[in-house]
Short mmCIF file of C-alpha atoms and ligand atoms in Angstrom, two decimals:
data_model
loop_
_atom_site.label_atom_id
_atom_site.label_comp_id
_atom_site.label_asym_id
_atom_site.label_seq_id
_atom_site.Cartn_x
_atom_site.Cartn_y
_atom_site.Cartn_z
CA MET A 5 79.48 -18.47 148.03
CA ASN A 6 82.46 -18.03 145.74
CA THR A 7 85.03 -20.75 146.46
CA ASP A 8 87.81 -19.47 144.16
CA ARG A 9 91.10 -19.25 145.97
CA ILE A 10 92.76 -15.86 146.18
CA THR A 11 96.27 -16.74 145.05
CA ASN A 12 98.16 -13.59 145.98
CA SER A 13 98.74 -14.42 149.61
CA ASN A 14 102.09 -12.60 149.55
CA PHE A 15 104.08 -15.63 150.67
CA HIS A 16 107.28 -16.45 148.78
CA THR A 17 109.32 -19.59 149.16
CA LEU A 18 112.80 -18.57 150.28
CA SER A 19 115.86 -20.71 150.61
CA ILE A 20 117.70 -20.77 153.94
CA GLU A 21 121.27 -19.58 153.44
CA SER A 22 122.38 -20.46 156.97
CA ILE A 23 121.11 -21.33 160.43
CA ILE A 24 123.60 -20.32 163.09
CA PRO A 25 123.20 -20.95 166.83
CA ASP A 26 123.24 -17.71 168.79
CA THR A 27 122.46 -18.80 172.34
CA GLN A 28 121.58 -22.22 173.75
CA ASP A 29 117.99 -21.86 172.63
CA ALA A 30 118.14 -19.30 169.82
CA VAL A 31 119.28 -19.47 166.22
CA VAL A 32 119.72 -16.86 163.50
CA VAL A 33 118.03 -17.95 160.28
CA ARG A 34 119.38 -16.18 157.20
CA PHE A 35 117.41 -16.21 153.95
CA HIS A 36 118.76 -15.82 150.45
CA ILE A 37 116.76 -13.15 148.60
CA PRO A 38 116.70 -13.81 144.84
CA SER A 39 117.18 -10.74 142.64
CA ASN A 40 113.52 -10.72 141.49
CA LEU A 41 112.36 -10.38 145.12
CA VAL A 42 114.84 -7.77 146.34
CA ASP A 43 112.30 -4.95 146.08
CA ALA A 44 109.55 -6.97 147.80
CA PHE A 45 111.87 -7.80 150.70
CA THR A 46 113.34 -4.33 151.20
CA PHE A 47 112.66 -3.45 154.84
CA THR A 48 112.73 -0.66 157.35
CA PRO A 49 114.62 -1.43 160.58
CA GLY A 50 112.21 -2.79 163.19
CA GLN A 51 109.98 -4.75 160.77
CA TYR A 52 109.23 -8.46 160.95
CA LEU A 53 108.77 -11.42 158.63
CA THR A 54 105.89 -13.87 158.84
CA LEU A 55 107.10 -17.42 158.25
CA ARG A 56 104.78 -20.26 157.28
CA ALA A 57 105.25 -24.02 157.31
CA GLN A 58 103.17 -27.16 157.36
CA VAL A 59 103.87 -28.81 160.71
CA ASN A 60 102.17 -32.15 161.31
CA GLY A 61 99.76 -31.33 158.52
CA GLU A 62 98.80 -27.97 160.01
CA ASP A 63 99.36 -24.52 158.47
CA ILE A 64 101.40 -22.73 161.13
CA ARG A 65 102.81 -19.24 160.88
CA ARG A 66 104.75 -17.03 163.19
CA SER A 67 106.22 -13.54 163.02
CA TYR A 68 109.90 -13.02 163.72
CA SER A 69 111.60 -9.65 163.73
CA ILE A 70 114.37 -8.99 161.25
CA CYS A 71 117.77 -8.75 162.91
CA SER A 72 119.78 -7.74 159.83
CA SER A 73 121.11 -4.32 159.10
CA VAL A 74 119.56 -2.66 156.05
CA ASN A 75 123.06 -2.75 154.50
CA GLU A 76 123.11 -6.54 154.22
CA SER A 77 122.05 -8.32 151.04
CA SER A 78 120.40 -11.24 152.85
CA LEU A 79 117.67 -11.13 155.49
CA ALA A 80 117.95 -12.77 158.90
CA VAL A 81 115.58 -13.37 161.80
CA GLY A 82 116.29 -14.56 165.32
CA VAL A 83 114.24 -17.58 166.40
CA LYS A 84 114.17 -18.58 170.05
CA ARG A 85 112.99 -22.12 170.77
CA LEU A 86 110.01 -22.18 173.13
CA SER A 87 109.34 -25.28 175.21
CA ASP A 88 105.85 -25.64 173.73
CA GLY A 89 106.69 -23.94 170.45
CA GLN A 90 105.70 -26.12 167.50
CA PHE A 91 106.96 -23.64 164.96
CA SER A 92 110.22 -22.68 166.66
CA THR A 93 111.02 -26.37 167.16
CA HIS A 94 110.37 -26.95 163.47
CA VAL A 95 112.67 -24.08 162.49
CA HIS A 96 115.44 -25.31 164.80
CA GLY A 97 115.34 -28.63 162.94
CA LEU A 98 115.93 -27.02 159.52
CA GLN A 99 119.28 -26.60 157.81
CA SER A 100 120.79 -24.49 155.07
CA GLY A 101 119.23 -25.26 151.69
CA ASP A 102 115.80 -25.96 153.22
CA THR A 103 112.99 -23.57 152.41
CA LEU A 104 110.26 -21.70 154.24
CA ASP A 105 107.34 -19.61 153.01
CA VAL A 106 108.00 -16.01 153.93
CA MET A 107 105.76 -12.96 153.71
CA PRO A 108 107.46 -9.65 152.78
CA PRO A 109 108.46 -7.40 155.70
CA GLN A 110 105.68 -5.80 157.68
CA GLY A 111 105.20 -3.89 160.88
CA ARG A 112 105.13 -0.32 162.08
CA PHE A 113 107.68 -0.56 164.89
CA THR A 114 110.08 1.16 162.55
CA THR A 115 112.80 3.76 162.32
CA PRO A 116 113.04 5.58 159.01
CA LEU A 117 116.70 6.31 158.35
CA GLY A 118 118.18 9.74 157.71
CA GLY A 119 119.14 12.77 159.77
CA SER A 120 120.58 12.81 163.24
CA HIS A 121 118.86 11.28 166.27
CA HIS A 122 119.33 10.02 169.77
CA TYR A 123 117.16 6.98 170.41
CA LEU A 124 116.61 5.10 173.66
CA LEU A 125 116.07 1.38 173.01
CA LEU A 126 114.75 -0.90 175.74
CA ALA A 127 114.62 -4.66 175.16
CA ALA A 128 114.13 -7.86 177.11
CA GLY A 129 115.14 -11.35 175.99
CA SER A 130 114.43 -12.09 172.34
CA GLY A 131 112.75 -8.67 172.14
CA VAL A 132 116.21 -7.43 171.22
CA THR A 133 115.84 -8.77 167.67
CA PRO A 134 114.21 -5.70 166.04
CA ILE A 135 116.11 -3.46 168.45
CA TYR A 136 119.45 -4.82 167.23
CA SER A 137 118.41 -4.17 163.62
CA ILE A 138 117.39 -0.62 164.51
CA ALA A 139 120.60 0.05 166.47
CA ARG A 140 122.92 -1.28 163.80
CA SER A 141 121.07 0.29 160.86
CA VAL A 142 120.94 3.70 162.55
CA LEU A 143 124.60 3.64 163.62
CA GLU A 144 125.78 2.52 160.19
CA ASN A 145 123.67 4.98 158.22
CA GLU A 146 123.34 8.07 160.41
CA PRO A 147 126.89 9.21 161.22
CA ASP A 148 125.81 11.71 163.88
CA SER A 149 123.16 9.62 165.63
CA VAL A 150 123.48 8.11 169.08
CA ILE A 151 121.87 4.91 170.39
CA SER A 152 121.36 4.15 174.08
CA LEU A 153 120.35 0.51 174.58
CA CYS A 154 119.28 -1.07 177.84
CA TYR A 155 118.92 -4.83 177.45
CA VAL A 156 117.47 -7.19 180.09
CA ASN A 157 118.24 -10.91 180.33
CA LYS A 158 118.28 -13.62 182.96
CA THR A 159 121.97 -14.42 182.60
CA ILE A 160 124.84 -13.46 180.34
CA ASP A 161 124.50 -16.79 178.53
CA SER A 162 120.97 -15.89 177.44
CA VAL A 163 122.02 -12.58 175.82
CA MET A 164 121.13 -12.73 172.13
CA PHE A 165 123.58 -11.12 169.70
CA LYS A 166 126.14 -10.78 172.49
CA THR A 167 129.14 -10.87 170.12
CA GLU A 168 127.46 -8.59 167.60
CA LEU A 169 126.52 -6.05 170.30
CA ASP A 170 130.10 -6.05 171.62
CA GLU A 171 131.37 -5.50 168.08
CA LEU A 172 128.92 -2.66 167.62
CA LYS A 173 130.26 -1.10 170.82
CA ASP A 174 133.81 -1.34 169.50
CA ARG A 175 132.88 0.12 166.13
CA PHE A 176 130.79 2.98 167.48
CA MET A 177 132.41 3.57 170.87
CA THR A 178 131.13 7.11 171.39
CA ARG A 179 127.72 6.64 169.77
CA PHE A 180 126.52 3.31 171.14
CA LEU A 181 125.83 3.23 174.86
CA LEU A 182 124.98 -0.31 175.98
CA THR A 183 123.72 -1.31 179.42
CA HIS A 184 123.00 -4.94 180.33
CA LEU A 185 120.57 -5.77 183.15
CA MET A 186 120.58 -9.33 184.54
CA THR A 187 117.70 -10.76 186.53
CA ALA A 188 119.32 -14.05 187.62
CA GLU A 189 123.04 -13.39 187.65
CA ALA A 190 124.66 -10.85 189.94
CA GLN A 191 126.70 -8.10 188.31
CA ASP A 192 129.26 -5.88 190.02
CA VAL A 193 127.07 -2.80 189.81
CA THR A 194 123.95 -3.43 191.90
CA LEU A 195 121.86 -1.10 189.74
CA PHE A 196 122.28 -3.48 186.82
CA ASN A 197 120.72 -6.40 188.66
CA GLY A 198 116.97 -7.07 188.37
CA ARG A 199 114.09 -6.29 186.04
CA LEU A 200 113.48 -3.10 184.15
CA ASP A 201 110.56 -2.06 186.32
CA ARG A 202 109.32 1.33 187.48
CA GLU A 203 111.70 1.43 190.43
CA LYS A 204 114.68 0.66 188.21
CA LEU A 205 113.70 3.32 185.69
CA ASP A 206 113.26 5.89 188.49
CA THR A 207 116.75 5.09 189.76
CA MET A 208 118.28 5.22 186.29
CA VAL A 209 116.73 8.64 185.73
CA THR A 210 117.83 9.92 189.14
CA ARG A 211 121.39 8.79 188.50
CA GLY A 212 121.42 10.34 185.04
CA LEU A 213 121.79 7.05 183.17
CA ILE A 214 118.80 7.87 181.05
CA ALA A 215 117.15 11.21 180.34
CA PRO A 216 113.66 10.34 179.05
CA THR A 217 112.66 13.69 177.56
CA SER A 218 115.93 14.12 175.69
CA TYR A 219 115.39 11.34 173.13
CA ASP A 220 113.89 11.70 169.69
CA ALA A 221 112.04 8.44 170.27
CA ILE A 222 111.96 5.54 172.72
CA TYR A 223 111.56 2.01 171.37
CA VAL A 224 110.47 -0.77 173.72
CA CYS A 225 110.29 -4.46 172.83
CA GLY A 226 109.58 -7.17 175.36
CA PRO A 227 106.78 -8.82 177.29
CA GLU A 228 103.51 -7.03 177.93
CA ALA A 229 104.20 -6.23 181.60
CA MET A 230 107.49 -4.52 180.76
CA ILE A 231 105.94 -2.55 177.92
CA LYS A 232 103.03 -1.34 180.05
CA SER A 233 105.18 -0.27 183.01
CA THR A 234 107.79 1.37 180.79
CA GLN A 235 105.18 3.20 178.77
CA GLN A 236 103.51 4.56 181.89
CA ALA A 237 106.84 5.53 183.44
CA MET A 238 107.90 7.43 180.32
CA LEU A 239 104.58 9.30 180.22
CA ASP A 240 105.03 10.20 183.90
CA PHE A 241 108.56 11.43 183.13
CA GLY A 242 107.00 13.85 180.63
CA VAL A 243 107.71 12.01 177.36
CA GLU A 244 105.19 12.71 174.58
CA GLU A 245 103.06 9.64 173.83
CA SER A 246 103.97 9.91 170.13
CA CYS A 247 107.67 9.44 171.02
CA ILE A 248 107.07 6.03 172.63
CA ARG A 249 106.94 3.07 170.26
CA PHE A 250 106.48 -0.46 171.40
CA GLU A 251 106.32 -3.98 170.06
CA LEU A 252 104.66 -6.68 172.08
CA PHE A 253 106.96 -9.65 171.91
CA THR A 254 104.90 -12.68 172.74
CA SER A 255 104.60 -15.81 170.67
CA SER A 256 101.10 -16.79 169.68
CA SER A 257 100.10 -20.35 170.24
CA THR A 258 96.46 -20.46 169.38
CA HIS A 259 93.61 -18.68 167.75
CA ALA A 260 90.90 -20.81 169.22
CA PRO A 261 87.56 -19.09 169.73
CA ARG A 262 87.09 -17.51 173.09
CA THR A 263 83.94 -17.48 175.17
CA PRO A 264 82.52 -13.95 175.23
CA LYS A 265 82.44 -12.19 178.58
CA ASP A 266 79.07 -11.48 180.16
CA ASN A 267 79.13 -7.81 179.26
CA GLU A 268 80.06 -8.40 175.62
CA ASP A 269 77.55 -8.23 172.78
CA SER A 270 76.95 -11.65 171.31
CA PRO A 271 78.18 -11.93 167.76
CA VAL A 272 75.62 -12.19 164.98
CA GLU A 273 75.02 -15.75 163.87
CA GLY A 274 76.10 -16.46 160.32
CA ALA A 275 77.06 -12.95 159.23
CA GLU A 276 77.72 -12.48 155.53
CA VAL A 277 81.30 -11.24 155.04
CA HIS A 278 82.51 -9.56 151.86
CA VAL A 279 86.28 -9.23 151.54
CA ILE A 280 88.14 -6.95 149.12
CA LEU A 281 91.69 -8.19 148.54
CA ASP A 282 94.04 -7.58 145.61
CA GLY A 283 91.24 -5.86 143.73
CA SER A 284 88.82 -8.81 143.96
CA GLN A 285 85.75 -9.19 146.13
CA ARG A 286 84.86 -12.56 147.67
CA SER A 287 82.22 -13.59 150.18
CA PHE A 288 81.70 -16.16 152.89
CA THR A 289 79.61 -16.80 155.97
CA LEU A 290 81.05 -16.21 159.45
CA PRO A 291 79.67 -18.55 162.12
CA PRO A 292 79.51 -16.85 165.57
CA ASP A 293 82.30 -18.74 167.36
CA THR A 294 84.65 -19.10 164.43
CA PRO A 295 87.74 -16.95 163.84
CA LEU A 296 87.23 -14.99 160.64
CA MET A 297 90.47 -16.36 159.18
CA ASP A 298 89.23 -19.92 159.63
CA ALA A 299 85.87 -19.13 158.03
CA ALA A 300 87.68 -17.48 155.11
CA ALA A 301 90.04 -20.43 154.72
CA LYS A 302 87.11 -22.84 154.66
CA ALA A 303 85.70 -20.75 151.82
CA GLY A 304 89.01 -20.99 149.94
CA LEU A 305 90.18 -17.45 150.71
CA GLU A 306 93.65 -16.93 152.06
CA LEU A 307 93.71 -13.69 153.99
CA PRO A 308 96.91 -12.14 155.37
CA TRP A 309 97.46 -13.10 159.00
CA SER A 310 100.26 -14.10 161.31
CA CYS A 311 99.82 -14.03 165.09
CA ALA A 312 96.00 -14.44 165.14
CA ASN A 313 96.12 -12.82 168.57
CA GLY A 314 95.70 -9.11 167.87
CA MET A 315 99.38 -8.32 168.23
CA CYS A 316 101.00 -7.96 164.82
CA ALA A 317 98.44 -6.11 162.63
CA THR A 318 99.26 -8.32 159.63
CA CYS A 319 95.49 -8.76 159.24
CA ARG A 320 94.72 -5.02 159.44
CA CYS A 321 91.94 -3.98 157.09
CA LYS A 322 89.24 -1.33 156.84
CA LEU A 323 85.67 -1.95 157.86
CA VAL A 324 83.80 -0.41 154.96
CA ASP A 325 80.34 -1.53 155.99
CA GLY A 326 78.79 -3.16 159.04
CA GLU A 327 79.53 -3.31 162.75
CA ILE A 328 82.01 -5.41 164.65
CA THR A 329 83.66 -5.81 168.00
CA MET A 330 87.24 -7.01 168.39
CA ARG A 331 88.14 -9.72 170.87
CA GLN A 332 91.41 -7.98 171.67
CA ASN A 333 93.69 -5.37 170.15
CA PHE A 334 97.33 -4.88 171.02
CA SER A 335 98.42 -3.27 167.80
CA LEU A 336 96.01 -0.70 166.38
CA ASP A 337 96.42 2.89 167.53
CA PRO A 338 93.34 4.89 168.58
CA TRP A 339 93.47 6.96 165.36
CA GLU A 340 93.33 3.79 163.30
CA ILE A 341 90.25 2.56 165.12
CA ASP A 342 88.66 5.99 164.66
CA ALA A 343 89.46 5.73 160.93
CA GLY A 344 87.67 2.37 160.70
CA TYR A 345 90.63 -0.01 160.70
CA VAL A 346 90.12 -3.37 162.38
CA LEU A 347 92.07 -6.54 163.02
CA ALA A 348 90.37 -9.19 160.94
CA CYS A 349 91.63 -12.00 163.17
CA GLN A 350 89.76 -10.46 166.12
CA VAL A 351 86.50 -9.60 164.39
CA GLN A 352 83.18 -10.58 165.89
CA ALA A 353 80.28 -9.58 163.66
CA GLN A 354 77.66 -7.33 165.22
CA SER A 355 75.69 -6.87 162.00
CA GLU A 356 74.30 -9.26 159.40
CA LYS A 357 76.69 -7.98 156.72
CA LEU A 358 80.34 -6.91 156.87
CA VAL A 359 82.55 -5.48 154.15
CA LEU A 360 86.29 -5.62 154.91
CA ASP A 361 88.79 -3.94 152.58
CA PHE A 362 92.33 -5.32 152.78
CA ASP A 363 93.51 -3.10 149.93
CA GLU A 364 92.87 0.06 151.95
CA VAL A 365 96.16 0.57 153.82
S1 FES B 20 97.07 -11.70 162.59
FE1 FES B 20 98.23 -10.58 164.03
S2 FES B 20 96.80 -9.06 164.69
FE2 FES B 20 95.63 -10.34 163.37
#
């Protein structure tokens, strides 16, 4: 086994320019980007940053969507504190001048800029973070584009970027159509009370508030249940599957091994894994109940990962040789699986030897 450490893990230590409270439990963390890293941290609206810190001696990382406009020189993410969130609690305790390790922007929930579009954006809670970046970047850079945003929260106090969204409405009065839905605070218009479920979408379509087939694309960011019901509703309304983009917005808390279900193939014991990363090939052994990232780390290899739960695709790589099953996959499209891409964090070896290529993007 080669125990050399792969040093290009893509993390850069960035200084925090400011941490500003946004709601009672959310802050906006703004990073200073030094001139030598400007290219590396150039992003497309909708992408996220993976942040890393040592918390109580443990390497913890989380992905947070970028909330800046592409026109800003610094990069900001919105971080909502979760009651059991080790990482978010750590971040809320930081102050300007502190540093965090940050991976360059990633993610495919993106909107390339240019041309003229009408996008429908649907967000719930802190799922608005990438949506706000998309809305603002599109409005500021595509003079003829229109954004319709429907944003769900419990109460008005929990609305992230409330001031910024109001300002956006004032700046782009005819091109930014904003609808707030509240689940725990009554609004004057009954239609705007409650969740964004199938019934609500049906009513919004019937009343002409949204016209699903008229948009160039529909972006959805929120919890899994909302994404699934919205996706199905849009398909039923006749929207092409390729026009629906979604980002699962759930914080990971663990990547502990899971007990295989009865109908799953048992993983091979002690598979030999060869990894190609940054032009080098390294090898290690993968015990059956061990996450591949942990086995790699034990062997001194730092592979790219963030959520460890199959959601972000930071660990996407190509299976060049061997057979695997994935514990779960919330991020790879069917064409990617057909092309041999896998999520390394979810790999269970089904053959004695695996070759995973992280350079094949
Ligand atoms: S690290 Fe997020 S899908 Fe593997």
